[in-house]
PDB file of C-alpha atoms in Angstrom:
ATOM      1  CA  GLY A1460     128.852  51.645  60.242  1.00 53.00           C
ATOM      2  CA  ALA A1461     130.264  51.297  63.798  1.00 58.00           C
ATOM      3  CA  VAL A1462     132.667  48.737  64.057  1.00 88.00           C
ATOM      4  CA  VAL A1463     133.322  48.678  67.621  1.00 93.00           C
ATOM      5  CA  SER A1464     130.289  48.225  69.805  1.00 93.00           C
ATOM      6  CA  GLN A1465     129.768  49.058  73.294  1.00 96.00           C
ATOM      7  CA  HIS A1466     126.947  47.875  75.412  1.00 96.00           C
ATOM      8  CA  PRO A1467     125.356  49.182  77.495  1.00 97.00           C
ATOM      9  CA  SER A1468     125.315  52.493  76.676  1.00 96.00           C
ATOM     10  CA  ARG A1469     124.518  53.729  80.250  1.00 97.00           C
ATOM     11  CA  VAL A1470     124.499  52.435  83.904  1.00 96.00           C
ATOM     12  CA  ILE A1471     122.941  53.581  87.175  1.00 97.00           C
ATOM     13  CA  CYS A1472     123.242  51.410  90.089  1.00 94.00           C
ATOM     14  CA  LYS A1473     124.040  51.476  93.548  1.00 96.00           C
ATOM     15  CA  SER A1474     127.002  51.648  95.507  1.00 96.00           C
ATOM     16  CA  GLY A1475     128.624  48.165  96.333  1.00 96.00           C
ATOM     17  CA  THR A1476     127.094  46.886  92.902  1.00 95.00           C
ATOM     18  CA  SER A1477     129.587  45.368  90.413  1.00 96.00           C
ATOM     19  CA  VAL A1478     128.657  46.138  86.480  1.00 97.00           C
ATOM     20  CA  LYS A1479     130.299  44.581  83.147  1.00 97.00           C
ATOM     21  CA  ILE A1480     130.664  46.431  80.067  1.00 97.00           C
ATOM     22  CA  GLU A1481     131.243  44.433  76.514  1.00 96.00           C
ATOM     23  CA  CYS A1482     132.943  45.731  73.792  1.00 95.00           C
ATOM     24  CA  ARG A1483     132.829  43.881  70.676  1.00 94.00           C
ATOM     25  CA  SER A1484     134.751  44.446  67.472  1.00 90.00           C
ATOM     26  CA  LEU A1485     132.288  43.970  64.744  1.00 89.00           C
ATOM     27  CA  ASP A1486     134.139  43.476  61.257  1.00 81.00           C
ATOM     28  CA  PHE A1487     137.471  42.560  62.548  1.00 80.00           C
ATOM     29  CA  GLN A1488     138.971  39.747  64.968  1.00 82.00           C
ATOM     30  CA  ALA A1489     140.415  42.575  67.843  1.00 79.00           C
ATOM     31  CA  THR A1490     143.769  40.559  69.571  1.00 80.00           C
ATOM     32  CA  THR A1491     144.366  43.418  71.386  1.00 86.00           C
ATOM     33  CA  MET A1492     141.532  45.789  72.874  1.00 91.00           C
ATOM     34  CA  PHE A1493     141.995  48.867  75.537  1.00 93.00           C
ATOM     35  CA  TRP A1494     139.922  50.185  77.757  1.00 96.00           C
ATOM     36  CA  TYR A1495     139.817  54.137  78.708  1.00 96.00           C
ATOM     37  CA  ARG A1496     138.319  56.597  81.553  1.00 96.00           C
ATOM     38  CA  GLN A1497     137.497  60.029  80.828  1.00 94.00           C
ATOM     39  CA  PHE A1498     136.350  62.737  83.028  1.00 89.00           C
ATOM     40  CA  PRO A1499     133.584  65.344  82.017  1.00 85.00           C
ATOM     41  CA  LYS A1500     136.210  67.629  79.519  1.00 82.00           C
ATOM     42  CA  GLN A1501     138.842  65.908  79.886  1.00 86.00           C
ATOM     43  CA  SER A1502     140.698  63.653  77.736  1.00 88.00           C
ATOM     44  CA  LEU A1503     140.877  59.567  77.807  1.00 93.00           C
ATOM     45  CA  MET A1504     143.108  58.037  79.904  1.00 93.00           C
ATOM     46  CA  LEU A1505     144.369  54.507  79.453  1.00 93.00           C
ATOM     47  CA  MET A1506     143.160  51.967  81.848  1.00 95.00           C
ATOM     48  CA  ALA A1507     144.344  48.915  80.829  1.00 93.00           C
ATOM     49  CA  THR A1508     145.305  46.821  77.490  1.00 91.00           C
ATOM     50  CA  SER A1509     143.069  43.917  76.935  1.00 88.00           C
ATOM     51  CA  ASN A1510     145.237  40.807  75.149  1.00 84.00           C
ATOM     52  CA  GLU A1511     143.012  37.985  74.046  1.00 81.00           C
ATOM     53  CA  GLY A1512     143.872  34.649  75.638  1.00 81.00           C
ATOM     54  CA  SER A1513     146.020  36.363  78.248  1.00 83.00           C
ATOM     55  CA  LYS A1514     145.834  38.259  81.302  1.00 87.00           C
ATOM     56  CA  ALA A1515     145.590  42.356  80.669  1.00 90.00           C
ATOM     57  CA  THR A1516     148.111  44.901  81.172  1.00 91.00           C
ATOM     58  CA  TYR A1517     146.834  47.426  83.789  1.00 93.00           C
ATOM     59  CA  GLU A1518     148.238  51.102  83.981  1.00 92.00           C
ATOM     60  CA  GLN A1519     150.188  52.490  86.881  1.00 92.00           C
ATOM     61  CA  GLY A1520     147.696  53.347  89.231  1.00 93.00           C
ATOM     62  CA  VAL A1521     144.754  51.394  87.980  1.00 95.00           C
ATOM     63  CA  GLU A1522     143.425  48.739  90.737  1.00 94.00           C
ATOM     64  CA  LYS A1523     143.180  45.761  88.916  1.00 92.00           C
ATOM     65  CA  ASP A1524     141.339  43.833  91.338  1.00 94.00           C
ATOM     66  CA  LYS A1525     138.850  46.785  90.929  1.00 96.00           C
ATOM     67  CA  PHE A1526     138.709  46.777  87.057  1.00 97.00           C
ATOM     68  CA  LEU A1527     137.991  43.156  86.294  1.00 96.00           C
ATOM     69  CA  ILE A1528     139.228  42.615  82.355  1.00 94.00           C
ATOM     70  CA  ASN A1529     138.312  39.392  80.533  1.00 90.00           C
ATOM     71  CA  HIS A1530     139.161  39.010  76.832  1.00 87.00           C
ATOM     72  CA  ALA A1531     138.035  35.466  75.942  1.00 81.00           C
ATOM     73  CA  SER A1532     137.839  35.813  72.019  1.00 86.00           C
ATOM     74  CA  LEU A1533     138.894  37.871  69.347  1.00 85.00           C
ATOM     75  CA  THR A1534     135.532  39.929  69.135  1.00 89.00           C
ATOM     76  CA  LEU A1535     134.849  40.356  72.937  1.00 92.00           C
ATOM     77  CA  SER A1536     136.900  42.105  75.834  1.00 93.00           C
ATOM     78  CA  THR A1537     134.461  42.818  78.695  1.00 95.00           C
ATOM     79  CA  LEU A1538     135.538  45.403  82.139  1.00 97.00           C
ATOM     80  CA  THR A1539     133.851  44.573  85.174  1.00 97.00           C
ATOM     81  CA  VAL A1540     133.987  47.375  88.112  1.00 97.00           C
ATOM     82  CA  THR A1541     133.497  45.310  91.057  1.00 96.00           C
ATOM     83  CA  SER A1542     132.023  46.829  94.128  1.00 96.00           C
ATOM     84  CA  ALA A1543     131.557  50.164  92.029  1.00 95.00           C
ATOM     85  CA  HIS A1544     131.310  53.225  94.458  1.00 95.00           C
ATOM     86  CA  PRO A1545     130.620  56.986  93.412  1.00 95.00           C
ATOM     87  CA  GLU A1546     134.195  58.211  92.421  1.00 94.00           C
ATOM     88  CA  ASP A1547     133.905  55.344  90.115  1.00 95.00           C
ATOM     89  CA  SER A1548     130.981  57.529  88.064  1.00 96.00           C
ATOM     90  CA  SER A1549     132.870  58.058  84.737  1.00 96.00           C
ATOM     91  CA  PHE A1550     132.606  57.399  81.019  1.00 96.00           C
ATOM     92  CA  TYR A1551     134.528  54.098  80.099  1.00 97.00           C
ATOM     93  CA  ILE A1552     135.375  53.804  76.311  1.00 97.00           C
ATOM     94  CA  CYS A1553     137.248  50.892  74.476  1.00 96.00           C
ATOM     95  CA  SER A1554     138.921  50.468  71.214  1.00 94.00           C
ATOM     96  CA  ALA A1555     140.118  47.518  68.895  1.00 90.00           C
ATOM     97  CA  GLY A1556     142.476  47.240  66.283  1.00 79.00           C
ATOM     98  CA  VAL A1557     144.622  45.151  64.101  1.00 74.00           C
ATOM     99  CA  SER A1558     148.284  45.423  63.277  1.00 69.00           C
ATOM    100  CA  ASN A1559     149.231  48.908  62.862  1.00 71.00           C
ATOM    101  CA  GLN A1560     146.184  49.808  62.050  1.00 79.00           C
ATOM    102  CA  PRO A1561     144.114  52.815  64.196  1.00 83.00           C
ATOM    103  CA  GLN A1562     142.301  52.043  66.776  1.00 87.00           C
ATOM    104  CA  HIS A1563     138.557  51.969  66.583  1.00 91.00           C
ATOM    105  CA  PHE A1564     136.315  53.368  69.286  1.00 94.00           C
ATOM    106  CA  GLY A1565     132.880  52.076  70.573  1.00 95.00           C
ATOM    107  CA  ASP A1566     130.338  54.828  71.986  1.00 94.00           C
ATOM    108  CA  GLY A1567     131.428  54.764  75.587  1.00 96.00           C
ATOM    109  CA  THR A1568     129.339  53.559  78.863  1.00 97.00           C
ATOM    110  CA  ARG A1569     128.581  56.232  81.148  1.00 97.00           C
ATOM    111  CA  LEU A1570     128.657  55.063  84.380  1.00 97.00           C
ATOM    112  CA  SER A1571     126.444  56.654  87.634  1.00 96.00           C
ATOM    113  CA  ILE A1572     126.720  55.378  91.099  1.00 95.00           C
ATOM    114  CA  LEU A1573     124.429  56.184  93.537  1.00 94.00           C
TER     115      LEU A1573
ATOM    116  CA  GLU B1025     157.404  59.604  78.730  1.00 77.00           C
ATOM    117  CA  ASP B1026     154.961  60.492  75.558  1.00 83.00           C
ATOM    118  CA  GLN B1027     153.227  63.958  76.009  1.00 90.00           C
ATOM    119  CA  VAL B1028     151.143  65.110  73.740  1.00 95.00           C
ATOM    120  CA  THR B1029     149.729  69.453  74.512  1.00 96.00           C
ATOM    121  CA  GLN B1030     147.065  70.456  72.233  1.00 97.00           C
ATOM    122  CA  SER B1031     146.327  74.323  71.644  1.00 97.00           C
ATOM    123  CA  PRO B1032     143.866  76.150  72.137  1.00 97.00           C
ATOM    124  CA  GLU B1033     141.744  74.298  74.620  1.00 96.00           C
ATOM    125  CA  ALA B1034     138.792  76.181  73.120  1.00 97.00           C
ATOM    126  CA  LEU B1035     137.922  77.577  69.399  1.00 98.00           C
ATOM    127  CA  ARG B1036     135.294  79.181  68.439  1.00 98.00           C
ATOM    128  CA  LEU B1037     134.838  80.356  64.932  1.00 98.00           C
ATOM    129  CA  GLN B1038     132.076  81.775  62.271  1.00 97.00           C
ATOM    130  CA  GLU B1039     130.866  79.622  59.556  1.00 97.00           C
ATOM    131  CA  GLY B1040     133.221  79.727  56.902  1.00 97.00           C
ATOM    132  CA  GLU B1041     136.161  81.075  59.398  1.00 97.00           C
ATOM    133  CA  SER B1042     139.263  78.996  58.264  1.00 98.00           C
ATOM    134  CA  SER B1043     141.276  78.278  61.289  1.00 98.00           C
ATOM    135  CA  SER B1044     143.997  75.543  62.701  1.00 98.00           C
ATOM    136  CA  LEU B1045     144.718  73.398  65.365  1.00 98.00           C
ATOM    137  CA  ASN B1046     147.941  72.439  67.027  1.00 98.00           C
ATOM    138  CA  CYS B1047     149.028  69.076  68.620  1.00 98.00           C
ATOM    139  CA  SER B1048     152.462  69.054  70.148  1.00 97.00           C
ATOM    140  CA  TYR B1049     154.325  65.749  71.079  1.00 96.00           C
ATOM    141  CA  THR B1050     157.475  63.982  72.395  1.00 91.00           C
ATOM    142  CA  VAL B1051     157.579  60.420  71.884  1.00 85.00           C
ATOM    143  CA  SER B1052     159.823  58.097  71.596  1.00 81.00           C
ATOM    144  CA  GLY B1053     159.747  56.207  68.344  1.00 80.00           C
ATOM    145  CA  LEU B1054     156.879  57.565  67.036  1.00 84.00           C
ATOM    146  CA  ARG B1055     154.671  54.908  65.345  1.00 85.00           C
ATOM    147  CA  GLY B1056     151.733  57.113  63.782  1.00 91.00           C
ATOM    148  CA  LEU B1057     149.854  60.297  64.863  1.00 95.00           C
ATOM    149  CA  PHE B1058     146.286  60.017  65.172  1.00 95.00           C
ATOM    150  CA  TRP B1059     143.456  62.594  64.841  1.00 97.00           C
ATOM    151  CA  TYR B1060     140.412  61.805  66.441  1.00 97.00           C
ATOM    152  CA  ARG B1061     137.013  63.730  66.528  1.00 97.00           C
ATOM    153  CA  GLN B1062     134.655  63.290  69.458  1.00 96.00           C
ATOM    154  CA  ASP B1063     130.913  64.494  69.802  1.00 95.00           C
ATOM    155  CA  PRO B1064     129.572  64.566  73.261  1.00 92.00           C
ATOM    156  CA  GLY B1065     128.405  61.590  75.049  1.00 91.00           C
ATOM    157  CA  LYS B1066     129.982  59.563  72.101  1.00 93.00           C
ATOM    158  CA  GLY B1067     133.541  57.729  71.485  1.00 94.00           C
ATOM    159  CA  PRO B1068     136.132  59.306  69.127  1.00 95.00           C
ATOM    160  CA  GLU B1069     135.690  58.997  65.785  1.00 95.00           C
ATOM    161  CA  PHE B1070     139.041  58.224  63.349  1.00 94.00           C
ATOM    162  CA  LEU B1071     139.986  61.005  61.241  1.00 96.00           C
ATOM    163  CA  PHE B1072     143.791  60.947  59.943  1.00 95.00           C
ATOM    164  CA  THR B1073     146.832  58.845  60.494  1.00 94.00           C
ATOM    165  CA  LEU B1074     150.095  60.435  59.872  1.00 95.00           C
ATOM    166  CA  TYR B1075     153.122  58.389  60.033  1.00 92.00           C
ATOM    167  CA  SER B1076     155.876  60.584  59.036  1.00 92.00           C
ATOM    168  CA  ALA B1077     157.220  64.329  58.744  1.00 94.00           C
ATOM    169  CA  GLY B1078     155.808  66.214  55.674  1.00 96.00           C
ATOM    170  CA  GLU B1079     153.015  63.776  55.157  1.00 96.00           C
ATOM    171  CA  GLU B1080     149.600  65.648  54.779  1.00 97.00           C
ATOM    172  CA  LYS B1081     145.998  63.787  54.854  1.00 97.00           C
ATOM    173  CA  GLU B1082     142.602  65.687  53.524  1.00 97.00           C
ATOM    174  CA  LYS B1083     138.918  64.877  54.280  1.00 95.00           C
ATOM    175  CA  GLU B1084     136.526  67.438  52.920  1.00 95.00           C
ATOM    176  CA  ARG B1085     136.971  70.528  55.150  1.00 96.00           C
ATOM    177  CA  LEU B1086     140.311  68.859  57.531  1.00 98.00           C
ATOM    178  CA  LYS B1087     143.730  68.663  56.340  1.00 98.00           C
ATOM    179  CA  ALA B1088     146.019  66.953  58.492  1.00 98.00           C
ATOM    180  CA  THR B1089     149.967  67.948  58.721  1.00 98.00           C
ATOM    181  CA  LEU B1090     153.206  66.449  60.568  1.00 97.00           C
ATOM    182  CA  THR B1091     156.485  67.892  61.347  1.00 95.00           C
ATOM    183  CA  LYS B1092     159.154  66.300  64.000  1.00 92.00           C
ATOM    184  CA  LYS B1093     157.375  67.894  66.972  1.00 94.00           C
ATOM    185  CA  GLU B1094     154.146  68.567  65.920  1.00 97.00           C
ATOM    186  CA  SER B1095     150.820  68.647  63.967  1.00 98.00           C
ATOM    187  CA  PHE B1096     148.314  70.638  62.774  1.00 98.00           C
ATOM    188  CA  LEU B1097     144.458  70.057  61.805  1.00 98.00           C
ATOM    189  CA  HIS B1098     143.843  73.082  59.034  1.00 98.00           C
ATOM    190  CA  ILE B1099     139.905  73.862  59.035  1.00 98.00           C
ATOM    191  CA  THR B1100     138.623  75.391  55.705  1.00 98.00           C
ATOM    192  CA  ALA B1101     135.482  77.077  55.362  1.00 97.00           C
ATOM    193  CA  PRO B1102     134.228  75.250  58.698  1.00 97.00           C
ATOM    194  CA  LYS B1103     130.222  74.576  58.912  1.00 97.00           C
ATOM    195  CA  PRO B1104     128.310  74.198  62.504  1.00 97.00           C
ATOM    196  CA  GLU B1105     128.537  70.752  61.772  1.00 97.00           C
ATOM    197  CA  ASP B1106     132.237  70.617  62.367  1.00 97.00           C
ATOM    198  CA  SER B1107     131.514  71.496  66.208  1.00 98.00           C
ATOM    199  CA  ALA B1108     133.103  68.866  67.998  1.00 97.00           C
ATOM    200  CA  THR B1109     136.029  68.017  70.199  1.00 96.00           C
ATOM    201  CA  TYR B1110     139.113  67.070  68.117  1.00 97.00           C
ATOM    202  CA  LEU B1111     141.727  64.711  69.922  1.00 97.00           C
ATOM    203  CA  CYS B1112     145.053  63.995  68.875  1.00 97.00           C
ATOM    204  CA  ALA B1113     147.082  61.116  69.595  1.00 95.00           C
ATOM    205  CA  VAL B1114     149.908  59.154  69.275  1.00 93.00           C
ATOM    206  CA  ARG B1115     150.937  55.705  69.135  1.00 89.00           C
ATOM    207  CA  HIS B1116     155.024  54.691  70.412  1.00 75.00           C
ATOM    208  CA  ALA B1117     156.611  51.454  70.387  1.00 67.00           C
ATOM    209  CA  GLY B1118     155.474  50.214  73.028  1.00 61.00           C
ATOM    210  CA  GLY B1119     155.496  46.895  75.552  1.00 55.00           C
ATOM    211  CA  THR B1120     152.655  45.320  73.040  1.00 52.00           C
ATOM    212  CA  SER B1121     153.208  44.458  69.671  1.00 46.00           C
ATOM    213  CA  TYR B1122     150.380  47.326  68.904  1.00 60.00           C
ATOM    214  CA  GLY B1123     151.284  50.347  70.436  1.00 71.00           C
ATOM    215  CA  LYS B1124     148.486  52.140  73.208  1.00 82.00           C
ATOM    216  CA  LEU B1125     147.800  55.575  72.323  1.00 89.00           C
ATOM    217  CA  THR B1126     148.522  58.915  74.420  1.00 91.00           C
ATOM    218  CA  PHE B1127     145.903  61.388  73.842  1.00 94.00           C
ATOM    219  CA  GLY B1128     145.877  65.225  74.581  1.00 95.00           C
ATOM    220  CA  GLN B1129     143.838  66.881  76.094  1.00 94.00           C
ATOM    221  CA  GLY B1130     141.542  67.789  73.010  1.00 96.00           C
ATOM    222  CA  THR B1131     140.352  71.139  71.297  1.00 97.00           C
ATOM    223  CA  ILE B1132     136.813  72.201  71.776  1.00 97.00           C
ATOM    224  CA  LEU B1133     135.511  73.478  68.032  1.00 98.00           C
ATOM    225  CA  THR B1134     132.473  75.498  68.119  1.00 98.00           C
ATOM    226  CA  VAL B1135     130.914  77.001  64.819  1.00 98.00           C
ATOM    227  CA  HIS B1136     128.653  79.596  65.250  1.00 97.00           C
ATOM    228  CA  PRO B1137     126.107  79.591  62.018  1.00 95.00           C
TER     229      PRO B1137
END
């Protein structure tokens, strides 16, 4: 069964809206979660690393004020896309892992900004 | 900078026609090479982890191997349900205690009945 749950699976909203995506680890406590973005027919691009109880580490070129990440507990990380615009439309995927174990991924969130 | 290159970009096979997918990588301090399967509209599903050259892992019709420069995912007698995008990723000794993954572009596998 799924060990990482991501919600919602799909969001359609108007330009200027802020959207929150949740990522939960179901069977384990994840000190580190990762947020990826995937464009059609392309691979996963890491956006940021989310560490429980501390500030997220963003990859080069990712606006931290645009993509707010909160990792308040060992089982929950959230990504908020603030003031979303059509160019933010994409497939967002989170993952979680423990120590040297493989990362397990959520089923992604399809974000469409009109 | 870590680099992962997968080939071919797309592979079309007949059911039962065995083949291999390639993943070439350059990474400083490899801490694991991972194979994932991704179905359309879904997140990647973990298949294998390989840590050192010469290591092999098998699961049903899939077998993953690793050398110092590349990994192969061998598919024996594939079935239509094996159709998916196969992703390769490497983990290095990054700035966090749990290293981040760098993904290749993926190979889109289509198996025709």
